[in-house]
Structures are given as structure tokens and as C-alpha cells.
Short mmCIF file of C-alpha atoms in Angstrom, two decimals:
data_model
loop_
_atom_site.label_atom_id
_atom_site.label_comp_id
_atom_site.label_asym_id
_atom_site.label_seq_id
_atom_site.Cartn_x
_atom_site.Cartn_y
_atom_site.Cartn_z
CA MET A 62 32.06 -10.03 15.01
CA SER A 63 33.43 -6.48 15.12
CA ASP A 64 32.67 -4.39 18.22
CA ARG A 65 32.28 -1.23 16.15
CA PRO A 66 30.63 -2.07 12.82
CA ALA A 67 30.52 0.68 10.23
CA PRO A 68 27.08 2.31 9.87
CA LEU A 69 25.19 0.44 7.16
CA GLY A 70 23.27 3.53 6.09
CA ALA A 71 26.46 5.37 5.18
CA LEU A 72 27.64 2.40 3.09
CA LEU A 73 24.34 2.16 1.24
CA ARG A 74 24.34 5.85 0.38
CA ALA A 75 27.78 5.48 -1.20
CA VAL A 76 27.01 2.64 -3.63
CA PRO A 77 24.96 2.44 -6.84
CA PRO A 78 21.22 1.94 -6.17
CA ASP A 79 21.12 -1.49 -7.81
CA ARG A 80 23.86 -2.87 -5.53
CA LEU A 81 22.18 -2.35 -2.16
CA PRO A 82 21.41 -6.06 -1.47
CA GLU A 83 25.00 -7.21 -2.06
CA VAL A 84 26.51 -4.42 0.05
CA ALA A 85 24.08 -5.06 2.91
CA ALA A 86 24.70 -8.83 2.82
CA ASP A 87 28.48 -8.35 2.84
CA HIS A 88 28.18 -5.94 5.79
CA LEU A 89 26.09 -8.42 7.80
CA ARG A 90 28.50 -11.28 7.11
CA ARG A 91 31.63 -9.33 8.04
CA HIS A 92 30.39 -7.49 11.12
CA TYR A 93 27.72 -9.79 12.57
CA GLY A 94 28.96 -13.24 11.60
CA ALA A 95 25.91 -13.98 9.45
CA ASP A 96 26.26 -17.06 7.28
CA ARG A 97 23.49 -16.94 4.67
CA VAL A 98 21.73 -13.66 3.98
CA GLU A 99 18.66 -13.11 1.82
CA ILE A 100 16.47 -10.09 1.13
CA PHE A 101 12.86 -10.58 0.04
CA ILE A 102 10.48 -8.05 -1.44
CA PRO A 103 6.73 -8.52 -2.00
CA ASP A 104 5.21 -9.14 -5.39
CA LEU A 105 2.52 -6.78 -6.68
CA THR A 106 -0.31 -8.83 -5.17
CA LEU A 107 1.31 -8.79 -1.69
CA SER A 108 0.56 -12.52 -1.51
CA ALA A 109 4.12 -13.74 -2.16
CA VAL A 110 7.69 -12.53 -1.75
CA ARG A 111 10.59 -12.62 -4.20
CA PRO A 112 14.31 -13.06 -3.29
CA LEU A 113 16.83 -10.50 -4.47
CA LEU A 114 19.99 -12.53 -3.91
CA GLY A 115 19.23 -16.22 -4.14
CA ASP A 116 17.01 -18.92 -5.57
CA GLU A 117 13.32 -18.35 -6.23
CA ALA A 118 12.54 -21.52 -4.25
CA THR A 119 13.57 -19.81 -1.02
CA ALA A 120 10.57 -17.49 -1.34
CA THR A 121 8.20 -20.29 -0.33
CA GLU A 122 9.23 -20.30 3.33
CA PRO A 123 6.18 -19.64 5.55
CA ALA A 124 8.35 -17.79 8.08
CA VAL A 125 9.14 -15.10 5.52
CA LEU A 126 5.47 -14.43 4.79
CA ARG A 127 4.68 -14.56 8.51
CA CYS A 128 7.27 -11.89 9.25
CA PHE A 129 6.07 -9.78 6.33
CA GLY A 130 2.47 -9.96 7.51
CA SER A 131 3.05 -9.45 11.23
CA GLN A 132 5.91 -6.95 10.85
CA ARG A 133 7.61 -8.58 13.84
CA PRO A 134 11.00 -10.33 14.08
CA ASP A 135 10.85 -14.10 13.83
CA THR A 136 13.54 -16.44 15.20
CA GLN A 137 13.87 -20.18 14.63
CA ALA A 138 16.53 -22.89 14.80
CA THR A 139 17.92 -24.34 11.57
CA ALA A 140 18.76 -27.97 10.85
CA THR A 141 22.47 -27.13 11.15
CA GLY A 142 22.11 -25.67 14.66
CA GLU A 143 22.23 -22.02 13.59
CA THR A 144 19.58 -19.42 14.33
CA ARG A 145 17.54 -18.06 11.44
CA LEU A 146 16.36 -14.51 12.05
CA HIS A 147 13.71 -12.77 9.96
CA LEU A 148 13.41 -8.99 10.28
CA PRO A 149 10.77 -6.79 8.63
CA LEU A 150 11.96 -4.08 6.24
CA ASN A 151 9.67 -1.13 6.92
CA CYS A 152 9.89 2.52 5.89
CA TRP A 153 7.29 5.01 7.24
CA GLY A 154 4.74 2.24 7.44
CA GLU A 155 5.53 0.90 3.97
CA ARG A 156 6.24 -2.84 4.04
CA VAL A 157 9.37 -2.98 1.87
CA GLY A 158 10.21 -6.64 2.48
CA VAL A 159 11.97 -9.07 4.83
CA LEU A 160 15.64 -9.53 5.74
CA ARG A 161 16.65 -13.11 6.56
CA LEU A 162 20.00 -14.07 8.02
CA ASP A 163 21.47 -17.17 9.63
CA LEU A 164 23.53 -16.50 12.78
CA PRO A 165 25.87 -18.90 14.61
CA HIS A 166 24.04 -18.35 17.92
CA ARG A 167 20.67 -17.11 19.10
CA PRO A 168 21.05 -13.30 19.23
CA GLU A 169 20.74 -11.40 22.50
CA PRO A 170 18.12 -8.60 22.58
CA GLU A 171 20.79 -5.94 22.10
CA LEU A 172 22.12 -7.64 18.97
CA THR A 173 18.61 -8.09 17.61
CA GLU A 174 18.05 -4.35 18.07
CA GLN A 175 21.25 -3.58 16.18
CA LEU A 176 20.23 -5.87 13.34
CA ALA A 177 16.75 -4.35 13.28
CA ALA A 178 18.35 -0.90 12.94
CA ASN A 179 20.32 -2.22 9.97
CA ALA A 180 17.08 -3.56 8.48
CA ASP A 181 15.53 -0.09 8.83
CA GLU A 182 18.50 1.48 7.02
CA LEU A 183 18.18 -1.07 4.23
CA ALA A 184 14.42 -0.49 3.92
CA ILE A 185 14.88 3.27 3.54
CA ALA A 186 17.60 2.75 0.94
CA ILE A 187 15.57 0.28 -1.16
CA ARG A 188 12.51 2.57 -0.99
CA ALA A 189 14.58 5.54 -2.16
CA ALA A 190 16.39 3.57 -4.87
CA GLY A 191 13.17 2.61 -6.65
CA ASP A 192 13.25 5.72 -8.85
CA ASN A 193 16.81 5.09 -9.99
CA THR A 194 16.90 1.40 -10.88
CA ASP A 195 14.43 -1.17 -12.22
CA ARG A 196 15.97 -4.03 -10.22
CA TYR A 197 13.46 -4.00 -7.37
CA ARG A 198 10.38 -3.37 -9.48
CA ARG A 199 11.42 -6.11 -11.89
CA ALA A 200 11.77 -8.55 -9.00
CA GLN A 201 8.19 -7.81 -7.89
CA ARG A 202 6.68 -9.06 -11.12
CA ARG A 203 5.64 -12.60 -11.92
CA SER A 204 4.46 -11.66 -15.41
CA ARG A 205 4.38 -8.66 -17.71
CA LEU A 206 2.12 -5.73 -16.84
CA THR A 207 -0.18 -4.14 -19.38
CA MET A 208 0.82 -0.63 -20.37
CA ALA A 209 -2.17 0.75 -18.46
CA ALA A 210 -1.13 -1.12 -15.31
CA GLU A 211 2.45 0.12 -15.66
CA LEU A 212 1.16 3.68 -15.65
CA GLN A 213 -1.08 3.08 -12.65
CA TRP A 214 1.59 1.43 -10.49
CA ASP A 215 4.05 4.24 -11.21
CA LEU A 216 1.42 6.76 -10.11
CA LEU A 217 0.85 5.22 -6.67
CA PRO A 218 2.17 7.00 -3.54
CA GLY A 219 3.10 3.62 -2.01
CA ARG A 220 1.26 0.61 -0.63
CA SER A 221 0.99 1.71 3.00
CA LEU A 222 1.85 4.62 5.28
CA GLY A 223 1.68 5.06 9.02
CA ASP A 224 3.04 6.09 12.40
CA GLU A 225 1.80 5.92 15.99
CA ARG A 226 -1.38 7.81 15.00
CA PHE A 227 -2.63 5.83 12.00
CA LEU A 228 -1.98 3.15 9.40
CA VAL A 229 -3.38 3.35 5.87
CA ALA A 230 -2.98 0.72 3.15
CA GLY A 231 -4.25 0.21 -0.38
CA GLN A 232 -4.42 -2.51 -3.00
CA LEU A 233 -5.16 -2.61 -6.74
CA GLU A 234 -6.70 -5.59 -8.55
CA PRO A 235 -6.11 -7.19 -10.96
CA ALA A 236 -2.52 -6.22 -10.24
CA TYR A 237 -1.20 -6.93 -13.74
CA ASP A 238 -4.13 -5.42 -15.64
CA VAL A 239 -5.46 -2.55 -13.51
CA ARG A 240 -6.98 0.24 -15.61
CA GLY A 241 -8.76 3.31 -14.22
CA ASP A 242 -9.13 2.59 -10.49
CA HIS A 243 -6.55 4.21 -8.24
CA PHE A 244 -5.76 5.65 -4.81
CA ASP A 245 -3.57 8.45 -3.54
CA TRP A 246 -2.62 9.91 -0.17
CA SER A 247 -0.44 12.55 1.42
CA LEU A 248 0.53 13.33 5.01
CA ASP A 249 1.01 16.95 6.06
CA ASP A 250 1.52 17.52 9.81
CA ASP A 251 -1.70 16.32 11.49
CA ARG A 252 -3.68 16.12 8.23
CA LEU A 253 -3.93 13.04 6.04
CA THR A 254 -5.51 13.40 2.60
CA VAL A 255 -6.81 10.19 0.96
CA THR A 256 -8.46 9.87 -2.44
CA VAL A 257 -9.96 6.86 -4.20
CA LEU A 258 -10.73 7.12 -7.91
CA ASN A 259 -12.74 5.15 -10.45
CA GLY A 260 -11.94 6.41 -13.97
CA SER A 261 -14.40 5.64 -16.75
CA GLY A 262 -13.43 3.61 -19.79
CA ASP A 263 -10.98 0.77 -20.35
CA GLY A 264 -7.30 0.16 -20.96
CA MET A 265 -4.85 2.94 -21.60
CA GLY A 266 -7.61 5.51 -22.03
CA ALA A 267 -8.82 4.93 -18.47
CA ALA A 268 -5.26 4.98 -17.10
CA LEU A 269 -4.47 8.28 -18.83
CA LEU A 270 -7.71 9.77 -17.55
CA THR A 271 -6.88 8.76 -13.99
CA SER A 272 -3.31 10.05 -14.34
CA LEU A 273 -4.62 13.46 -15.43
CA THR A 274 -7.03 13.57 -12.48
CA VAL A 275 -4.50 12.50 -9.85
CA ASN A 276 -1.88 14.97 -11.03
CA ALA A 277 -4.42 17.80 -11.15
CA MET A 278 -5.42 17.08 -7.54
CA ARG A 279 -1.77 16.84 -6.48
CA ASN A 280 -1.04 20.15 -8.20
CA ALA A 281 -3.81 21.84 -6.22
CA ARG A 282 -2.90 20.11 -2.96
CA ARG A 283 0.75 21.06 -3.22
CA CYS A 284 -0.29 24.70 -3.60
CA GLY A 285 -2.17 24.48 -0.29
CA ALA A 286 -5.65 23.99 -1.76
CA ASP A 287 -8.33 22.20 0.27
CA ILE A 288 -10.20 19.16 -1.05
CA VAL A 289 -12.95 21.27 -2.64
CA GLU A 290 -10.39 23.18 -4.68
CA GLN A 291 -8.61 19.91 -5.50
CA ALA A 292 -11.85 18.42 -6.82
CA GLU A 293 -12.74 21.53 -8.82
CA LEU A 294 -9.33 21.90 -10.44
CA ALA A 295 -9.28 18.20 -11.37
CA SER A 296 -12.84 18.42 -12.74
CA ASP A 297 -11.92 21.44 -14.87
CA ALA A 298 -8.80 19.66 -16.15
CA VAL A 299 -10.74 16.53 -17.15
CA HIS A 300 -13.57 18.49 -18.75
CA GLY A 301 -11.10 20.72 -20.57
CA ARG A 302 -9.43 17.64 -22.05
CA HIS A 303 -12.51 15.49 -22.77
CA GLY A 304 -15.42 17.94 -22.97
CA GLY A 305 -17.67 15.85 -20.74
CA ALA A 306 -17.18 12.63 -22.73
CA ALA A 307 -15.13 11.10 -19.87
CA HIS A 308 -15.35 11.51 -16.13
CA VAL A 309 -13.80 10.17 -12.91
CA ALA A 310 -15.82 9.11 -9.89
CA THR A 311 -13.77 10.18 -6.87
CA LEU A 312 -13.99 10.29 -3.10
CA LEU A 313 -11.70 12.85 -1.46
CA LEU A 314 -11.12 12.63 2.30
CA GLU A 315 -9.14 14.85 4.64
CA ILE A 316 -8.62 13.32 8.10
CA ASP A 317 -7.68 15.27 11.21
CA LEU A 318 -5.29 12.86 12.93
CA ILE A 319 -5.67 14.68 16.27
CA GLY A 320 -9.43 15.00 16.63
CA GLY A 321 -10.69 12.40 14.16
CA GLY A 322 -12.78 14.80 12.10
CA VAL A 323 -13.15 13.86 8.43
CA SER A 324 -13.98 16.29 5.62
CA ALA A 325 -15.28 14.58 2.48
CA VAL A 326 -16.10 15.43 -1.13
CA ASP A 327 -18.11 12.58 -2.65
CA ALA A 328 -17.88 12.94 -6.43
CA GLY A 329 -19.18 9.58 -7.60
CA SER A 330 -19.11 5.90 -6.83
CA PRO A 331 -16.39 4.98 -4.27
CA ARG A 332 -18.04 3.82 -1.03
CA CYS A 333 -16.92 4.38 2.54
CA MET A 334 -17.60 2.20 5.61
CA ILE A 335 -16.54 2.34 9.24
CA ALA A 336 -15.93 -0.66 11.49
CA ARG A 337 -16.40 0.34 15.12
CA GLY A 338 -16.28 -2.37 17.72
CA GLY A 339 -18.24 -5.26 16.26
CA GLU A 340 -20.44 -3.11 14.03
CA VAL A 341 -19.91 -2.04 10.41
CA THR A 342 -21.84 0.96 9.11
CA ALA A 343 -21.87 2.74 5.77
CA VAL A 344 -20.95 6.41 5.76
CA GLU A 345 -23.93 8.15 4.18
CA LEU A 346 -22.70 10.92 1.91
CA GLU A 347 -24.61 12.88 -0.71
CA GLN A 348 -23.09 12.01 -4.06
CA GLN A 349 -22.09 14.96 -6.21
CA LEU A 350 -21.15 14.99 -9.90
CA PRO A 351 -18.16 12.89 -11.01
CA LEU A 352 -15.12 14.97 -11.88
CA GLY A 353 -15.13 16.23 -15.46
CA MET A 354 -18.79 15.61 -16.26
CA PHE A 355 -19.66 19.31 -16.62
CA ALA A 356 -17.73 22.54 -17.01
CA GLU A 357 -17.06 24.63 -13.90
CA ALA A 358 -18.60 22.06 -11.54
CA ARG A 359 -18.70 23.12 -7.90
CA TYR A 360 -18.39 20.86 -4.86
CA GLU A 361 -19.27 20.99 -1.20
CA ILE A 362 -17.67 19.44 1.87
CA GLN A 363 -19.52 16.95 4.06
CA ARG A 364 -18.26 15.87 7.47
CA PHE A 365 -18.20 12.87 9.77
CA THR A 366 -16.06 11.83 12.73
CA LEU A 367 -13.84 8.88 13.54
CA GLU A 368 -13.46 7.53 17.05
CA PRO A 369 -10.22 6.06 18.46
CA GLY A 370 -9.79 2.50 17.22
CA ASP A 371 -12.05 2.96 14.19
CA ARG A 372 -11.30 1.26 10.89
CA MET A 373 -12.39 3.05 7.72
CA LEU A 374 -12.65 1.14 4.45
CA VAL A 375 -13.05 2.81 1.04
CA VAL A 376 -13.71 0.72 -2.07
CA SER A 377 -14.26 1.47 -5.74
CA ASP A 378 -17.25 0.16 -7.66
CA GLY A 379 -15.13 -2.75 -8.89
CA VAL A 380 -15.44 -4.03 -5.32
CA HIS A 381 -18.86 -3.03 -4.01
CA GLY A 382 -20.57 -3.25 -7.42
CA ALA A 383 -19.04 -6.54 -8.59
CA ILE A 384 -21.78 -8.84 -9.97
CA PRO A 385 -20.09 -12.08 -11.09
CA GLY A 386 -22.36 -14.51 -12.89
CA LYS A 387 -25.39 -12.24 -12.32
CA ARG A 388 -25.22 -12.89 -8.59
CA ALA A 389 -26.05 -10.27 -5.98
CA ALA A 390 -23.53 -7.44 -5.86
CA PHE A 391 -20.50 -8.23 -3.71
CA GLY A 392 -21.09 -5.06 -1.68
CA GLU A 393 -24.58 -6.04 -0.58
CA PHE A 394 -23.42 -8.53 2.02
CA ALA A 395 -20.11 -10.24 1.16
CA LEU A 396 -18.10 -7.03 1.60
CA LEU A 397 -19.43 -6.51 5.12
CA SER A 398 -18.60 -10.10 5.98
CA ALA A 399 -15.07 -9.70 4.60
CA LEU A 400 -14.56 -6.48 6.56
CA ARG A 401 -15.64 -8.17 9.80
CA ARG A 402 -13.08 -10.92 9.21
CA THR A 403 -10.29 -8.33 9.22
CA ARG A 404 -11.00 -7.29 12.81
CA LEU A 405 -7.74 -8.70 14.22
CA GLN A 406 -5.58 -7.80 11.21
CA PRO A 407 -3.62 -4.58 10.62
CA ALA A 408 -4.79 -2.42 7.73
CA THR A 409 -1.93 -3.75 5.58
CA GLU A 410 -3.34 -7.28 5.85
CA ALA A 411 -7.00 -6.24 5.80
CA VAL A 412 -6.85 -4.94 2.22
CA GLY A 413 -5.57 -8.34 1.09
CA THR A 414 -8.37 -10.14 2.95
CA VAL A 415 -11.01 -8.02 1.24
CA MET A 416 -9.45 -8.56 -2.18
CA ARG A 417 -9.16 -12.33 -1.65
CA SER A 418 -12.82 -12.41 -0.66
CA LEU A 419 -13.66 -10.55 -3.87
CA ARG A 420 -11.67 -13.07 -5.95
CA ASP A 421 -13.39 -15.96 -4.17
CA TYR A 422 -16.76 -14.35 -4.83
CA HIS A 423 -16.00 -14.40 -8.55
CA ALA A 424 -15.44 -18.17 -8.23
CA GLY A 425 -12.89 -18.27 -11.02
CA ALA A 426 -14.79 -15.95 -13.37
CA GLU A 427 -12.84 -13.07 -14.90
CA PRO A 428 -13.70 -9.78 -13.15
CA GLU A 429 -15.46 -7.30 -15.43
CA ASP A 430 -13.89 -4.30 -13.70
CA ASP A 431 -10.70 -3.41 -11.87
CA ALA A 432 -10.91 -2.64 -8.17
CA VAL A 433 -9.36 -0.61 -5.36
CA THR A 434 -9.51 -1.11 -1.60
CA VAL A 435 -8.09 1.39 0.90
CA CYS A 436 -8.14 0.73 4.65
CA LEU A 437 -7.36 3.27 7.38
CA ASP A 438 -6.91 2.50 11.08
CA TRP A 439 -7.06 5.56 13.32
CA ARG A 440 -5.10 4.63 16.41
CA ARG A 441 -5.32 7.78 18.49
#
């Protein structure tokens, strides 16, 4: 092992975006004595991982999923006497994947830190390369997406975001056939803006409607507009295009990451709940008109406050209003039960728990609507 390995980040920036896994693996073999190296990235459902370098069968290892879920290094002995090290690939709170390497000896803490720094460099590079190659997105797919789903996944800001103040995560279902439901977020200094949308209609029409709405809100936000102006510009854009024949139910939230104050514009059906201690309560907001229903609609801000340690969950009507087999709506009691079960999980795992509970509630029946879950943990 070399005493002065070349910086991995510099190597990754100098190679084509589709060659990052091979360059990283070669670097780890030459400078750290790694034998076998594999890089895994999550599939669209976040319930499995896919290898970038090797055989698909290697993706079934429980240790890989454990590392991905916990976001902590995992070390174990192999049958050949080597040490297998799993390291999370994380970029600004986004779970990019898992790096696995076999080392001749159990690594000392200093070496583990060096390898973790390499994993961070690789995570940033893979995250950045996504706009310049299809390799990583193709590896995430177990089947072909519908055209509407392709549009929706490309529109997402990411799957999670966080730092020492907060962690926010979102999930779309059904992953390969999502239509009008969507989420968006943006971090600006001590302000986090989160939106959850439920576009009307089906298929490509719903996806195009949501795309128009999201981009209108982003256009306003990037000009410094507050959430009222974002809602009004998006509503005008949708009404101007559809004349009131289509609309988008939307919840816009702006969170003060220092004081915990939340400003909200409730324009439709997404629901918001807060888990505080052992209690789960619904945030009571006065619903205003969905975006695009009428010309020159005007919106007002409502406010509530988070406390340190709070978990906030926002779901579209495909979650809280799901009525499989004419049963009671999922949101009437099963959603609260699912949220309570996430108490010891990070937000990134909690969204998966809620979505699995929703799938179980359907008991094999095909969902009638797509669904979005967004979970925010305020850590301050």
C-alpha cells in the first residue's frame, strides 16, 4: 500500500463520467491493497441495490442493504480470512450507494477514515455524473419506466437531503408508473422549501401538468419569491395553459431551520402530520383552491412550529386517501400506525416503511392512484 496515494477526487474529475467505478476500483486496489471491489447503487424503490462492476447476484448480500440503510461502515470477516468493508456513499444527505472492498487485514481507524473519504469523493462524482451519462440511471432500473414516470423521476431534486440541522427524504410509488404526484425541495441558507404535489389526471397528461407546476414554482423561487408568490405564479401558469380544466393540489412549506417556524400554503389535498415524542397529530390547515382552478387565484400563509426532534410527514392523497377493496381509507388509522413504527428509523428509511405499509394495505390489489411520501426530521 502506498504511503501517499493520489487524491481520488482529482482522478475522478479527469475521467469520462461513465468510467468512475472502474477508476475508483483501480485506485483502491493499487493504493490500499483491496482485492475485490464493488460499487452498489439503489434501485428506484430503495428496497434493493444494483452492482455497477460485477454480477447481479452480489446485490443480495444483507450487509450491503444494512450499510445502505444505516449509513454506517460495516466490517466482517470473509471465508478466505480477509476483511470485507462496506462504506456508505453519501452526498449532502443523498444516499448514493455502498462501496464494498475486501482488504487483506482488518483496517485500523485511520485507514477506515481514509477509505471513507474516498467513498465521499466517489459519491459526489457519481451524483454529479448523473446528468452526463445514463449508466447509473440504467443500473437503477429493474424494468422499463412509463414515459410519464421517466418525466417525473427526471424532475426530482433527489431522494434525500440533509446536514446536522435536518434530514428530508421522499419516495414515489409506484416507482415505474408514477404519474402526477411529485415532491420538490430547495435549501437556501437557514430556509428549506418543501412542496408536495398531486396533479389531476392520468398518464403523460398528469406528468406534464406537474412538470409545468414544479417549474413555475422553481422559476418564482429562484427569483427570490416567497411561497405565496410561488403558488400564485404556478396557479396562473396552469390556468393559462388549461383554462381551469386541470389543476394541481399542492402543499408548499417553508421551514426555518434555526427557530423551527413553518410557513405553509395549503392548496389542496396533501396532508401533513407531526410525530412528537410518542404522539402523532395532524397539522390543521385551511385548504385553499388547488393551483390552476381559477384565474388570478390568491393565497395566504398559515403558520405552525416544529420543536427539536420533531418528525414531519407529508403525504399525497394516493397515500392518505387510498381505499383498496372499498376498505376504510389508509389515512384513517393505518397511516398513523405506520408513522409510529418509524420512530427509531431515520427519515430516509421512514418513507420506505410508510410505502411498504401502503402496499401491504392494498393486499396485492393494484393501487388506483400514485403516491408520494415526504418525511422531515428537524434535529436542532
